[in-house]
mmCIF file of C-alpha atoms in Angstrom:
data_model
loop_
_atom_site.group_PDB
_atom_site.id
_atom_site.type_symbol
_atom_site.label_atom_id
_atom_site.label_comp_id
_atom_site.label_asym_id
_atom_site.label_seq_id
_atom_site.Cartn_x
_atom_site.Cartn_y
_atom_site.Cartn_z
ATOM 1 C CA MET H 93 0.893 -12.876 -23.675
ATOM 2 C CA ALA H 94 0.271 -9.852 -21.721
ATOM 3 C CA GLU H 95 -2.564 -8.791 -23.810
ATOM 4 C CA ASP H 96 -3.640 -12.033 -22.529
ATOM 5 C CA TRP H 97 -4.126 -10.336 -18.390
ATOM 6 C CA ILE H 98 -6.464 -8.149 -17.315
ATOM 7 C CA ASP H 99 -5.532 -6.158 -14.572
ATOM 8 C CA ILE H 100 -7.989 -5.377 -11.743
ATOM 9 C CA SER H 101 -5.829 -4.617 -9.226
ATOM 10 C CA VAL H 102 -6.973 -2.167 -6.708
ATOM 11 C CA PRO H 103 -4.885 0.221 -5.020
ATOM 12 C CA LEU H 104 -4.356 0.247 -1.475
ATOM 13 C CA TYR H 105 -4.018 3.529 0.649
ATOM 14 C CA THR H 106 -4.696 4.420 4.306
ATOM 15 C CA GLY H 107 -8.412 4.643 4.877
ATOM 16 C CA MET H 108 -9.780 2.749 2.234
ATOM 17 C CA VAL H 109 -12.765 0.502 2.672
ATOM 18 C CA HIS H 110 -12.701 -2.333 4.579
ATOM 19 C CA TRP H 111 -14.921 -4.701 6.109
ATOM 20 C CA PRO H 112 -16.385 -3.285 9.545
ATOM 21 C CA ASP H 113 -15.085 -6.314 12.039
ATOM 22 C CA ASN H 114 -11.124 -6.148 10.538
ATOM 23 C CA PRO H 115 -8.587 -3.614 11.212
ATOM 24 C CA PRO H 116 -8.108 -1.614 8.547
ATOM 25 C CA VAL H 117 -4.866 -1.034 5.927
ATOM 26 C CA SER H 118 -2.081 1.330 7.031
ATOM 27 C CA ILE H 119 0.716 2.504 4.885
ATOM 28 C CA GLU H 120 3.427 4.285 7.052
ATOM 29 C CA ARG H 121 6.312 6.068 5.473
ATOM 30 C CA MET H 122 9.722 4.377 7.088
ATOM 31 C CA MET H 123 12.243 5.585 4.765
ATOM 32 C CA ASP H 124 12.296 8.502 2.241
ATOM 33 C CA ILE H 125 14.641 10.032 -0.355
ATOM 34 C CA ASP H 126 13.115 12.971 0.168
ATOM 35 C CA ARG H 127 14.206 13.402 3.871
ATOM 36 C CA GLY H 128 18.134 11.995 2.872
ATOM 37 C CA ASP H 129 17.458 8.133 3.393
ATOM 38 C CA THR H 130 18.951 6.123 1.333
ATOM 39 C CA ALA H 131 15.782 4.765 0.227
ATOM 40 C CA ASN H 132 12.106 4.403 -0.054
ATOM 41 C CA VAL H 133 10.616 2.033 2.554
ATOM 42 C CA SER H 134 6.601 1.916 3.749
ATOM 43 C CA LYS H 135 4.952 -0.495 6.340
ATOM 44 C CA LEU H 136 2.074 -1.842 4.587
ATOM 45 C CA SER H 137 -0.840 -3.309 7.398
ATOM 46 C CA MET H 138 -3.501 -5.541 6.629
ATOM 47 C CA GLY H 139 -4.860 -6.464 10.108
#
């Protein structure tokens, strides 16, 4: 059944294009395994 789906997802990233009157997308790393944290955790804000 997976072949019946077409993925049109757009990758999200800080600074991506947004409508002029809307706040921008912001992705902030809260925890990072590379810094010694126990998990990778990000905060995603989209207005």
